[in-house]
Amino acid sequence: MHFVNAKGILTGSGGHYGMNIYRGCSHGCIYCDSRSRCYQFIHPFEDIEVKQNAPELLEAALRSKRKKGMVGTGAMSDPYMHCEEKLRLTRRCLELILQYGFGAAVQTKSDRILQDIDLLDEINKKGKCVVQVTLTTYDDGLCRIIEPNVCNTRRRIEVLEEMQRRNIPTVVWLSPILPFINDTEENIGKILDECIRVGVKGIMCFGMGLTLREGDREYYYAALDRNFPGLKKKYINTYGNAYELQSPNNDQLMRMFERICRKNNILCTPEECFSYLYSFPEKYTQMSIFDLGYDDSNKRRHN
């Protein structure tokens, strides 16, 4: 990893904000879209770029915001990679989110998030916190192949259970589903059974398939050659250089997905899930600056 001083950390407006504390990833997921060349990485993807001044930038940004809202993290790089174990930048940023009265929407594949469950609990009690966990395959053996350097599916389900015990709402990302690998009724059904059991609020699904772009495609196909001999040729014959690779089983799997989610009152369209993630309790947005511990000059009252 290497360290940089970033110029900014928080993006967005109107109560919907996002940040990426790290750039790159060490999880090694074979399908990761963030490897795509359009994101203009000038360093190896596994050489994590650490925005070492992220907490200072975040504090300045949150202090200046007139509208409270949700701060999301994890969309591009997981906030709980191996380096977080030592650096704890995500924790410091969560402390600021709590201090300044914002909500948090954290997306991860890692059980390291449990190190911060106390903070997530406090954020949720005072406003709103949503934990998002990616589940792609119920088979832990397959999980070790397609997501090799992060905890397995069973452990991620345990994370969801721990969040449920604290009444912290959760959203599962059922994405991507890899054609000819995990696009089966058995796999999707078992994941949905676990989502129902642990009481997830929503499941984010963009269809059964994945996307491949330049940079990402080459890495994915090399992984297919290593782990699924002959499958790359099937992909090329089926999809060519398409960006969207829809599973041949998409229609039947999506019908099954939507039917089960609706039956169990689980949000199941991206629009529903994003609307829930971005909404912030109105009663909290109307709290006065005095309730949050600040005077009218927007300075801290207490050190």
Backbone as numpy.savetxt, mean C-alpha at the origin, in Angstrom:
# Nx Ny Nz CAx CAy CAz Cx Cy Cz
21.69 1.10 0.33 20.85 2.29 0.33 21.72 3.53 0.33
21.14 4.63 -0.09 21.85 5.91 -0.07 20.89 7.00 0.39
21.46 8.08 0.90 20.67 9.13 1.54 20.67 10.40 0.69
19.50 11.04 0.64 19.37 12.31 -0.07 18.56 13.28 0.80
18.75 14.55 0.55 17.89 15.58 1.12 16.88 15.97 0.04
15.63 15.60 0.26 14.58 15.87 -0.71 14.14 17.33 -0.63
13.58 17.82 -1.72 13.07 19.20 -1.74 11.65 19.27 -1.19
10.93 18.19 -1.31 9.56 18.13 -0.81 9.17 16.70 -0.50
8.11 16.53 0.29 7.70 15.17 0.67 6.21 14.96 0.48
5.40 16.00 0.63 3.95 15.84 0.62 3.37 16.35 -0.69
2.54 15.52 -1.33 1.85 15.92 -2.55 0.35 15.91 -2.28
-0.42 16.51 -3.20 -1.86 16.50 -3.08 -2.40 17.76 -2.44
-3.73 17.82 -2.37 -4.40 18.99 -1.82 -5.82 18.61 -1.42
-6.51 19.54 -0.75 -7.93 19.36 -0.45 -8.25 18.24 0.51
-7.30 17.87 1.37 -7.57 16.82 2.33 -7.12 15.44 1.90
-6.52 15.33 0.72 -5.99 14.05 0.24 -4.53 14.27 -0.11
-3.64 13.69 0.70 -2.21 13.91 0.55 -1.48 12.58 0.45
-0.29 12.64 -0.14 0.51 11.44 -0.28 1.97 11.73 -0.07
2.72 10.70 0.36 4.16 10.87 0.53 4.85 9.53 0.30
6.10 9.60 -0.17 6.95 8.43 -0.28 8.27 8.77 0.40
8.53 8.12 1.51 9.72 8.37 2.31 10.94 7.72 1.68
10.71 6.59 1.03 11.77 5.84 0.37 11.48 5.77 -1.13
12.53 5.50 -1.90 12.38 5.32 -3.34 13.18 4.09 -3.75
12.48 3.14 -4.41 13.06 1.83 -4.64 12.46 0.85 -3.65
12.86 -0.41 -3.73 12.28 -1.40 -2.81 13.19 -2.62 -2.73
13.18 -3.26 -1.57 13.98 -4.46 -1.35 13.13 -5.73 -1.26
11.83 -5.64 -1.49 10.96 -6.82 -1.36 11.16 -7.82 -2.49
11.57 -7.36 -3.66 11.87 -8.27 -4.76 10.67 -8.86 -5.47
9.48 -8.26 -5.35 8.28 -8.78 -6.02 8.51 -8.80 -7.53
8.22 -9.91 -8.16 8.62 -10.09 -9.55 7.82 -9.22 -10.51
6.67 -8.70 -10.07 5.75 -7.98 -10.94 5.75 -6.47 -10.73
6.62 -5.94 -9.90 6.51 -4.56 -9.40 6.53 -3.51 -10.51
5.43 -2.77 -10.63 5.32 -1.72 -11.65 6.28 -0.57 -11.38
6.68 -0.38 -10.12 7.56 0.75 -9.80 8.93 0.61 -10.46
9.24 -0.58 -10.97 10.49 -0.75 -11.71 10.44 -0.13 -13.11
9.27 0.23 -13.56 9.11 0.71 -14.94 9.98 1.93 -15.20
10.52 2.00 -16.39 11.47 3.08 -16.72 10.83 4.45 -16.73
9.51 4.50 -16.84 8.84 5.80 -16.85 9.04 6.54 -15.53
9.41 5.83 -14.46 9.63 6.48 -13.17 11.06 7.02 -13.03
11.88 6.78 -14.05 13.18 7.43 -14.19 14.11 7.19 -13.00
14.24 5.95 -12.62 15.24 5.61 -11.62 16.63 5.75 -12.23
17.50 6.46 -11.55 18.88 6.62 -12.04 19.84 5.79 -11.19
19.28 4.96 -10.32 20.09 4.07 -9.49 19.39 2.71 -9.47
20.13 1.65 -9.13 19.49 0.33 -9.07 18.28 0.35 -8.14
17.24 -0.37 -8.53 15.98 -0.33 -7.80 16.14 -0.79 -6.35
17.04 -1.75 -6.11 17.25 -2.27 -4.76 18.16 -1.37 -3.92
18.80 -0.39 -4.53 19.60 0.59 -3.80 18.64 1.68 -3.31
18.09 1.49 -2.14 16.99 2.32 -1.66 17.44 3.77 -1.45
16.71 4.67 -2.07 16.95 6.09 -1.84 16.16 6.51 -0.61
16.87 7.01 0.39 16.26 7.39 1.67 16.17 8.90 1.74
14.96 9.41 1.85 14.77 10.85 2.01 14.95 11.18 3.49
16.19 11.40 3.86 16.54 11.49 5.27 15.92 12.69 5.98
15.54 13.70 5.22 14.91 14.88 5.82 13.38 14.82 5.72
12.83 13.63 5.48 11.38 13.49 5.33 10.60 14.02 6.54
10.99 13.69 7.77 10.21 14.20 8.91 10.19 15.73 8.98
11.30 16.36 8.73 11.36 17.82 8.78 10.48 18.44 7.69
10.55 17.86 6.50 9.71 18.35 5.40 8.24 18.13 5.70
7.92 16.97 6.25 6.52 16.66 6.54 5.97 17.61 7.61
6.74 17.88 8.64 6.26 18.77 9.69 5.96 20.16 9.13
6.85 20.66 8.30 6.62 21.98 7.70 5.38 21.97 6.82
5.17 20.87 6.08 4.02 20.79 5.18 2.71 20.68 5.96
2.68 19.83 6.97 1.46 19.66 7.75 1.10 20.93 8.50
2.10 21.62 9.00 1.85 22.85 9.73 1.21 23.91 8.84
1.52 23.85 7.56 1.03 24.89 6.65 -0.34 24.58 6.06
-0.82 23.33 6.22 -2.09 22.94 5.60 -3.27 23.51 6.37
-4.18 24.14 5.66 -5.38 24.68 6.30 -6.46 23.60 6.43
-6.39 22.58 5.58 -7.42 21.53 5.60 -6.80 20.22 6.06
-7.33 19.67 7.14 -6.89 18.36 7.60 -7.38 17.30 6.63
-6.73 16.17 6.65 -7.15 15.09 5.78 -6.29 13.87 5.95
-6.38 12.97 4.99 -5.65 11.70 5.04 -4.30 11.84 4.36
-3.28 11.31 5.00 -1.94 11.25 4.42 -1.65 9.80 4.07
-1.53 9.53 2.78 -1.26 8.17 2.33 0.22 7.94 2.11
0.66 6.71 2.33 2.04 6.35 2.01 2.10 4.88 1.63
3.01 4.54 0.73 3.18 3.16 0.30 2.76 2.89 -1.13
2.30 3.92 -1.85 1.81 3.69 -3.21 2.94 3.32 -4.17
4.12 3.91 -3.97 5.25 3.64 -4.87 6.31 2.76 -4.22
6.60 3.00 -2.97 7.61 2.22 -2.24 7.08 1.89 -0.86
7.26 0.64 -0.47 6.73 0.18 0.81 7.40 0.94 1.96
6.62 1.52 2.87 7.21 2.26 3.98 7.81 1.37 5.06
7.64 0.04 4.93 8.16 -0.88 5.94 9.13 -1.89 5.33
10.04 -1.38 4.50 11.11 -2.23 3.98 12.12 -2.52 5.08
13.13 -3.32 4.74 14.13 -3.72 5.72 14.83 -2.53 6.36
15.07 -1.47 5.62 15.79 -0.32 6.16 14.99 0.42 7.24
13.67 0.29 7.22 12.86 0.95 8.23 13.14 0.39 9.62
13.59 -0.87 9.67 13.92 -1.50 10.96 14.92 -0.66 11.74
15.87 -0.07 11.01 16.92 0.70 11.65 16.64 2.20 11.62
16.08 2.70 10.52 15.95 4.14 10.34 14.73 4.73 11.04
13.61 4.01 11.03 12.36 4.41 11.68 11.83 5.76 11.20
12.06 6.07 9.94 11.54 7.32 9.38 10.02 7.28 9.25
9.47 6.12 8.92 8.01 6.00 8.83 7.38 6.28 10.18
7.97 5.74 11.22 7.42 5.99 12.57 7.47 7.48 12.91
8.57 8.13 12.61 8.68 9.55 12.92 7.64 10.36 12.15
7.36 9.95 10.94 6.34 10.65 10.15 4.94 10.38 10.71
4.69 9.16 11.15 3.39 8.87 11.77 3.20 9.67 13.06
4.27 9.85 13.81 4.17 10.68 15.02 3.75 12.10 14.68
4.25 12.62 13.58 3.88 13.97 13.15 2.43 14.02 12.66
2.01 12.98 11.96 0.62 12.91 11.51 -0.32 12.93 12.70
0.02 12.19 13.74 -0.77 12.20 14.96 -0.72 13.57 15.63
0.46 14.13 15.74 0.63 15.41 16.43 -0.15 16.54 15.77
-0.19 16.53 14.45 -0.83 17.63 13.73 -2.28 17.35 13.36
-2.81 16.22 13.81 -4.23 15.98 13.66 -4.69 15.53 12.29
-3.83 14.81 11.57 -4.20 14.27 10.27 -4.52 12.79 10.40
-5.08 12.21 9.34 -5.30 10.78 9.28 -4.21 10.11 8.47
-4.16 8.79 8.53 -3.13 8.04 7.82 -3.74 6.87 7.06
-3.26 6.67 5.83 -3.62 5.50 5.03 -2.30 4.85 4.60
-1.97 3.74 5.23 -0.66 3.12 5.06 -0.79 1.82 4.29
-0.02 1.70 3.21 -0.06 0.50 2.37 1.25 -0.25 2.49
1.18 -1.56 2.75 2.39 -2.35 2.95 2.15 -3.82 2.66
3.24 -4.56 2.49 3.20 -6.02 2.48 3.89 -6.58 3.73
4.43 -5.73 4.58 5.33 -6.16 5.64 4.68 -6.17 7.02
5.05 -7.19 7.81 4.57 -7.24 9.19 5.32 -6.26 10.09
6.31 -5.56 9.57 6.98 -4.52 10.38 6.01 -3.42 10.79
4.90 -3.32 10.10 3.91 -2.31 10.48 3.41 -2.53 11.91
3.50 -3.77 12.40 3.04 -4.04 13.76 3.90 -3.32 14.80
5.14 -2.94 14.44 5.97 -2.17 15.35 5.33 -0.81 15.67
4.48 -0.34 14.78 3.88 0.98 14.94 2.38 0.91 15.23
1.90 -0.25 15.64 0.46 -0.39 15.83 -0.05 0.52 16.94
0.81 0.86 17.89 0.39 1.80 18.94 0.08 3.17 18.36
0.92 3.63 17.46 0.69 4.93 16.80 -0.52 4.88 15.88
-0.64 3.81 15.12 -1.78 3.67 14.22 -3.09 3.68 15.01
-3.06 3.03 16.16 -4.23 2.99 17.04 -4.60 4.39 17.52
-3.60 5.17 17.93 -3.85 6.53 18.41 -4.38 7.42 17.30
-3.80 7.30 16.11 -4.28 8.09 14.97 -5.73 7.76 14.67
-6.05 6.47 14.72 -7.42 6.05 14.42 -8.41 6.50 15.48
-8.00 6.51 16.73 -8.88 6.94 17.81 -9.17 8.43 17.73
-8.18 9.20 17.30 -8.35 10.66 17.26 -8.91 11.15 15.93
-8.82 10.34 14.93 -9.32 10.75 13.61 -9.64 9.54 12.75
-8.64 9.08 11.97 -8.87 7.92 11.11 -7.53 7.37 10.65
-7.43 6.06 10.68 -6.28 5.36 10.13 -6.79 4.14 9.38
-6.28 3.91 8.18 -6.63 2.72 7.41 -5.32 2.01 7.03
-5.24 0.75 7.32 -4.08 -0.06 6.95 -4.44 -0.90 5.73
-3.59 -0.81 4.71 -3.83 -1.52 3.46 -2.74 -2.58 3.28
-3.16 -3.80 2.99 -2.24 -4.92 2.86 -2.49 -5.61 1.52
-1.41 -5.91 0.81 -1.51 -6.60 -0.47 -1.53 -8.11 -0.26
-2.53 -8.77 -0.87 -2.62 -10.23 -0.88 -2.81 -10.66 -2.32
-1.89 -11.47 -2.82 -2.00 -11.92 -4.20 -2.20 -13.43 -4.33
-1.67 -14.17 -3.38 -1.79 -15.63 -3.45 -1.95 -16.20 -2.06
-2.84 -17.18 -1.94 -3.05 -17.86 -0.66 -1.94 -18.86 -0.37
-1.29 -19.33 -1.43 -0.25 -20.36 -1.33 1.07 -19.71 -0.89
1.54 -20.04 0.31 2.76 -19.42 0.81 3.99 -19.85 0.02
3.96 -21.05 -0.56 5.07 -21.47 -1.42 5.17 -20.59 -2.65
4.05 -20.31 -3.27 4.03 -19.42 -4.42 4.38 -18.00 -4.00
3.92 -17.60 -2.83 4.23 -16.26 -2.32 5.74 -16.06 -2.23
6.47 -17.07 -1.78 7.93 -16.95 -1.66 8.61 -16.78 -3.01
7.95 -17.23 -4.07 8.51 -17.09 -5.42 8.22 -15.72 -5.99
6.99 -15.25 -5.87 6.62 -13.99 -6.53 6.84 -12.76 -5.65
6.96 -12.96 -4.33 7.22 -11.86 -3.39 8.27 -12.34 -2.39
9.50 -12.53 -2.85 10.47 -13.36 -2.11 11.05 -12.76 -0.83
11.12 -11.44 -0.71 11.87 -10.84 0.40 10.98 -10.12 1.41
9.77 -10.60 1.57 8.84 -9.99 2.50 8.02 -11.11 3.13
7.34 -10.82 4.22 6.61 -11.86 4.94 5.54 -12.50 4.04
5.20 -13.74 4.35 4.27 -14.49 3.49 2.82 -14.09 3.75
1.94 -14.67 2.96 0.53 -14.33 3.03 -0.06 -14.61 4.41
0.28 -15.75 4.98 -0.28 -16.10 6.28 0.06 -15.05 7.33
1.29 -14.55 7.29 1.69 -13.52 8.24 0.96 -12.21 7.97
0.72 -11.89 6.72 -0.01 -10.65 6.40 -1.45 -10.74 6.90
-2.02 -11.93 6.82 -3.37 -12.13 7.35 -3.37 -11.92 8.86
-2.30 -12.35 9.52 -2.17 -12.10 10.96 -2.10 -10.60 11.26
-1.44 -9.86 10.38 -1.40 -8.40 10.52 -2.82 -7.84 10.46
-3.60 -8.31 9.50 -4.99 -7.86 9.38 -5.78 -8.20 10.65
-5.52 -9.38 11.21 -6.20 -9.77 12.44 -5.85 -8.83 13.59
-4.57 -8.47 13.69 -4.14 -7.57 14.76 -4.80 -6.20 14.61
-4.93 -5.74 13.39 -5.60 -4.46 13.16 -7.07 -4.56 13.56
-7.70 -5.67 13.23 -9.10 -5.86 13.59 -9.29 -5.82 15.11
-8.36 -6.40 15.85 -8.46 -6.40 17.31 -8.42 -4.97 17.87
-7.74 -4.08 17.15 -7.64 -2.67 17.59 -8.74 -1.81 16.95
-9.61 -2.43 16.18 -10.65 -1.69 15.45 -10.06 -0.69 14.45
-8.90 -1.01 13.92 -8.29 -0.21 12.86 -8.79 -0.77 11.53
-9.49 0.01 10.72 -10.04 -0.52 9.47 -8.94 -0.92 8.49
-9.25 -1.91 7.66 -8.28 -2.43 6.71 -8.87 -2.53 5.31
-8.00 -2.38 4.34 -8.34 -2.59 2.93 -7.29 -3.52 2.35
-7.71 -4.53 1.62 -6.80 -5.46 0.96 -6.67 -5.08 -0.51
-5.44 -5.10 -1.00 -5.18 -4.92 -2.44 -5.05 -6.31 -3.05
-6.04 -6.71 -3.81 -6.03 -7.99 -4.52 -5.46 -7.73 -5.91
-4.16 -7.48 -5.92 -3.54 -7.01 -7.16 -2.02 -7.08 -7.02
-1.33 -7.56 -8.09 -1.92 -8.08 -9.32 -2.21 -9.57 -9.22
-3.07 -10.02 -10.12 -3.34 -11.44 -10.29 -2.66 -11.86 -11.59
-1.73 -12.79 -11.49 -0.84 -13.11 -12.61 -1.45 -14.20 -13.49
-1.68 -13.91 -14.76 -2.25 -14.91 -15.66 -1.46 -16.21 -15.66
-2.16 -17.31 -15.61 -1.61 -18.67 -15.66 -0.79 -19.03 -14.41
-0.84 -18.18 -13.37 -0.09 -18.46 -12.15 -1.00 -18.51 -10.93
-1.68 -17.39 -10.63 -2.55 -17.38 -9.45 -3.98 -16.95 -9.78
-4.35 -17.03 -11.05 -5.68 -16.59 -11.50 -6.67 -17.76 -11.50
-6.88 -18.33 -10.31 -7.78 -19.47 -10.18 -8.88 -19.17 -9.18
-10.01 -19.85 -9.34 -11.10 -19.69 -8.38 -10.68 -20.13 -6.99
-9.87 -21.17 -6.91 -9.43 -21.64 -5.60 -8.62 -20.56 -4.88
-7.68 -19.94 -5.59 -6.85 -18.91 -4.96 -7.67 -17.70 -4.55
-8.47 -17.19 -5.46 -9.27 -16.00 -5.14 -10.26 -16.30 -4.04
-10.88 -17.47 -4.09 -11.86 -17.84 -3.08 -11.27 -17.92 -1.68
-10.07 -18.51 -1.57 -9.44 -18.63 -0.25 -9.02 -17.27 0.30
-8.54 -16.39 -0.56 -8.20 -15.04 -0.12 -9.44 -14.31 0.36
-10.53 -14.43 -0.39 -11.77 -13.76 0.00 -12.31 -14.32 1.32
-12.19 -15.62 1.52 -12.63 -16.22 2.79 -11.89 -15.58 3.96
-10.57 -15.37 3.80 -9.79 -14.76 4.86 -10.16 -13.29 5.06
-10.43 -12.60 3.98 -10.84 -11.19 4.08 -12.15 -11.07 4.86
-13.07 -11.99 4.61 -14.34 -11.99 5.35 -14.08 -12.29 6.82
-13.25 -13.28 7.08 -13.00 -13.70 8.46 -12.38 -12.58 9.29
-11.45 -11.82 8.71 -10.76 -10.77 9.47 -11.45 -9.42 9.35
-12.58 -9.38 8.66 -13.41 -8.19 8.67 -12.86 -6.99 7.92
-12.29 -7.20 6.73 -11.77 -6.06 5.99 -12.92 -5.15 5.54
-12.61 -3.87 5.45 -13.61 -2.88 5.02 -13.79 -2.91 3.51
-12.71 -3.08 2.77 -12.80 -3.07 1.32 -11.69 -3.90 0.70
-11.88 -4.25 -0.56 -10.87 -4.98 -1.34 -10.67 -4.23 -2.64
-9.45 -3.78 -2.86 -9.11 -3.03 -4.06 -8.73 -4.02 -5.17
-9.50 -4.01 -6.25 -9.24 -4.93 -7.36 -9.52 -4.19 -8.66
-8.55 -4.21 -9.57 -8.68 -3.53 -10.85 -8.91 -4.51 -11.99
-9.42 -5.67 -11.65 -9.55 -6.74 -12.63 -8.50 -7.80 -12.37
-8.71 -8.97 -12.96 -7.79 -10.08 -12.76 -6.73 -10.06 -13.85
-5.56 -9.58 -13.51 -4.47 -9.48 -14.45 -3.37 -8.61 -13.88
-2.46 -8.17 -14.76 -1.40 -7.26 -14.32 -1.04 -6.34 -15.47
-0.22 -5.35 -15.18 0.28 -4.45 -16.21 1.79 -4.61 -16.32
2.30 -4.47 -17.53 3.74 -4.54 -17.77 4.16 -3.39 -18.66
5.22 -2.70 -18.21 5.81 -1.63 -19.01 7.30 -1.90 -19.18
7.93 -1.10 -20.01 9.36 -1.24 -20.23 10.09 -1.13 -18.90
10.99 -2.04 -18.65 11.70 -2.10 -17.38 11.07 -3.14 -16.48
9.81 -2.99 -16.22 9.05 -3.97 -15.43 8.93 -5.28 -16.21
8.61 -5.18 -17.51 8.39 -6.38 -18.33 9.63 -7.27 -18.35
10.80 -6.67 -18.57 12.03 -7.45 -18.66 12.32 -8.18 -17.35
12.10 -7.50 -16.24 12.35 -8.10 -14.93 11.37 -9.26 -14.68
10.12 -9.05 -15.04 9.10 -10.07 -14.84 9.38 -11.30 -15.70
9.73 -11.08 -16.95 9.99 -12.22 -17.83 11.23 -13.00 -17.40
12.24 -12.32 -16.89 13.41 -13.03 -16.37 13.02 -13.90 -15.18
12.11 -13.41 -14.35 11.63 -14.19 -13.21 10.82 -15.39 -13.68
10.03 -15.21 -14.74 9.28 -16.36 -15.29 10.25 -17.42 -15.79
11.31 -17.01 -16.46 12.29 -17.99 -16.96 12.92 -18.77 -15.81
13.18 -18.10 -14.69 13.80 -18.77 -13.55 12.84 -19.73 -12.85
11.60 -19.33 -12.72 10.68 -20.04 -11.84 9.57 -20.81 -12.54
9.24 -20.40 -13.77 8.15 -21.03 -14.52 8.60 -21.26 -15.96
9.49 -22.21 -16.19 10.05 -22.42 -17.54 8.96 -22.60 -18.59
9.11 -21.87 -19.69 8.17 -21.95 -20.80 7.02 -20.97 -20.72
6.80 -20.37 -19.56 5.64 -19.49 -19.41 5.84 -18.15 -20.10
7.07 -17.68 -20.19 7.31 -16.42 -20.90 6.83 -16.51 -22.35
7.11 -17.61 -23.00 6.68 -17.78 -24.38 5.16 -17.73 -24.48
4.48 -18.32 -23.51 3.01 -18.30 -23.51 2.51 -16.87 -23.34
3.17 -16.09 -22.48 2.80 -14.69 -22.31 2.97 -13.92 -23.62
4.11 -14.09 -24.25 4.40 -13.35 -25.49 3.40 -13.73 -26.58
3.10 -15.03 -26.69 2.13 -15.47 -27.70 0.73 -14.96 -27.40
0.39 -14.82 -26.12 -0.96 -14.40 -25.74 -1.13 -12.89 -25.76
-0.10 -12.17 -25.29 -0.26 -10.73 -25.06 0.65 -9.84 -25.90
1.67 -10.40 -26.52 2.61 -9.54 -27.24 3.27 -8.56 -26.28
3.27 -7.27 -26.65 3.83 -6.22 -25.79 2.74 -5.36 -25.17
1.58 -5.94 -24.93 0.46 -5.19 -24.36 0.81 -4.66 -22.97
0.22 -3.53 -22.64 0.39 -2.95 -21.30 -0.50 -3.68 -20.29
-1.74 -3.93 -20.65 -2.67 -4.63 -19.76 -2.77 -6.09 -20.17
-2.47 -6.97 -19.23 -2.50 -8.41 -19.47 -3.63 -9.01 -18.63
-4.79 -9.13 -19.23 -5.96 -9.61 -18.51 -5.97 -11.13 -18.51
-6.27 -11.69 -17.35 -6.37 -13.14 -17.24 -7.48 -13.67 -18.14
-7.27 -14.81 -18.78 -8.36 -15.44 -19.53 -9.55 -15.77 -18.65
-9.31 -15.85 -17.33 -10.38 -16.16 -16.38 -11.00 -14.92 -15.76
-10.70 -13.76 -16.32 -11.12 -12.50 -15.69 -12.62 -12.43 -15.43
-13.41 -12.73 -16.43 -14.86 -12.52 -16.29 -15.45 -13.37 -15.18
-15.13 -14.65 -15.16 -15.70 -15.52 -14.14 -15.15 -15.17 -12.75
-13.88 -14.80 -12.67 -13.30 -14.45 -11.38 -13.88 -13.14 -10.85
-14.11 -12.18 -11.73 -14.68 -10.90 -11.29 -16.13 -11.08 -10.85
-16.88 -11.92 -11.52 -18.26 -12.20 -11.08 -18.25 -12.80 -9.68
-17.37 -13.75 -9.49 -17.24 -14.39 -8.18 -16.82 -13.37 -7.13
-15.83 -12.57 -7.44 -15.33 -11.54 -6.52 -16.43 -10.57 -6.11
-17.14 -10.03 -7.07 -18.17 -9.04 -6.78 -19.33 -9.66 -6.00
-19.70 -10.88 -6.37 -20.81 -11.54 -5.67 -20.49 -11.75 -4.20
-19.29 -12.26 -3.92 -18.91 -12.55 -2.54 -18.75 -11.26 -1.73
-18.16 -10.24 -2.33 -17.97 -8.97 -1.62 -19.32 -8.33 -1.28
-20.23 -8.28 -2.25 -21.54 -7.67 -2.01 -22.30 -8.43 -0.94
-22.21 -9.75 -0.98 -22.92 -10.57 0.01 -22.42 -10.28 1.41
-21.14 -9.91 1.55 -20.55 -9.70 2.86 -20.29 -8.24 3.18
-20.93 -7.34 2.41 -20.85 -5.89 2.66 -19.41 -5.38 2.67
-18.62 -5.86 1.72 -17.24 -5.41 1.56 -17.18 -4.49 0.34
-16.61 -3.31 0.50 -16.42 -2.41 -0.63 -15.57 -3.11 -1.67
-15.97 -3.05 -2.95 -15.26 -3.89 -3.92 -14.99 -3.23 -5.26
-15.27 -1.93 -5.39 -14.84 -1.24 -6.60 -13.75 -0.25 -6.22
-12.82 0.05 -7.14 -11.80 1.05 -6.81 -12.40 2.38 -6.37
-13.50 2.78 -7.01 -14.13 4.05 -6.65 -14.61 4.03 -5.20
-15.26 2.95 -4.80 -15.73 2.83 -3.42 -14.56 2.83 -2.43
-13.53 2.08 -2.76 -12.39 1.96 -1.85 -11.63 3.28 -1.73
-11.38 3.94 -2.86 -10.65 5.21 -2.80 -11.47 6.26 -2.07
-12.78 6.28 -2.30 -13.64 7.23 -1.61 -13.55 7.02 -0.10
-13.53 5.78 0.33 -13.41 5.50 1.76 -12.03 5.91 2.28
-10.98 5.58 1.54 -9.63 5.89 1.99 -9.41 7.39 2.14
-9.97 8.18 1.22 -9.69 9.60 1.19 -10.59 10.41 2.12
-11.71 9.83 2.55 -12.63 10.60 3.40 -12.05 10.73 4.81
-12.27 11.90 5.39 -11.75 12.19 6.73 -12.91 12.66 7.59
-13.00 12.20 8.84 -14.16 12.54 9.68 -14.41 14.03 9.77
-15.62 14.45 9.44 -15.95 15.87 9.42 -15.77 16.50 10.80
-16.12 15.78 11.84 -15.99 16.34 13.18 -14.55 16.69 13.51
-13.61 15.93 12.90 -12.20 16.18 13.19 -11.67 17.36 12.39
-12.15 17.49 11.16 -11.67 18.60 10.35 -12.13 19.92 10.92
-13.19 19.90 11.73 -13.72 21.14 12.27 -13.15 21.48 13.65
-12.26 20.64 14.17 -11.64 20.97 15.45 -10.85 22.25 15.34
-10.86 23.03 16.37 -10.16 24.31 16.32 -8.66 24.10 16.46
-7.91 25.10 16.06 -6.46 25.02 16.20 -6.07 24.95 17.66
-6.93 25.48 18.56 -6.63 25.40 19.97 -6.77 23.97 20.48
-7.76 23.21 19.92 -7.93 21.81 20.28 -6.70 21.00 19.91
-6.01 21.41 18.85 -4.85 20.68 18.37 -3.56 21.14 19.03
-3.64 22.14 19.93 -2.47 22.54 20.66 -1.64 23.62 20.00
-2.28 24.51 19.22 -1.54 25.55 18.52 -2.17 26.91 18.79
-1.35 27.95 18.77 -1.88 29.29 18.92 -2.15 29.88 17.55
-2.63 31.13 17.51 -3.06 31.70 16.25 -1.91 32.07 15.33
-0.69 31.97 15.78 0.46 32.19 14.91 0.95 30.88 14.31
0.19 29.80 14.58 0.49 28.48 14.02 1.81 27.91 14.53
2.19 28.31 15.74 3.38 27.78 16.35 3.01 26.83 17.48
3.89 25.95 17.81 3.61 24.97 18.86 3.56 25.67 20.21
2.59 25.29 21.03 2.47 25.84 22.36 3.42 25.14 23.33
3.67 23.85 23.06 4.47 23.07 23.99 5.63 22.43 23.23
6.76 22.36 23.86 7.91 21.69 23.24 7.82 20.19 23.47
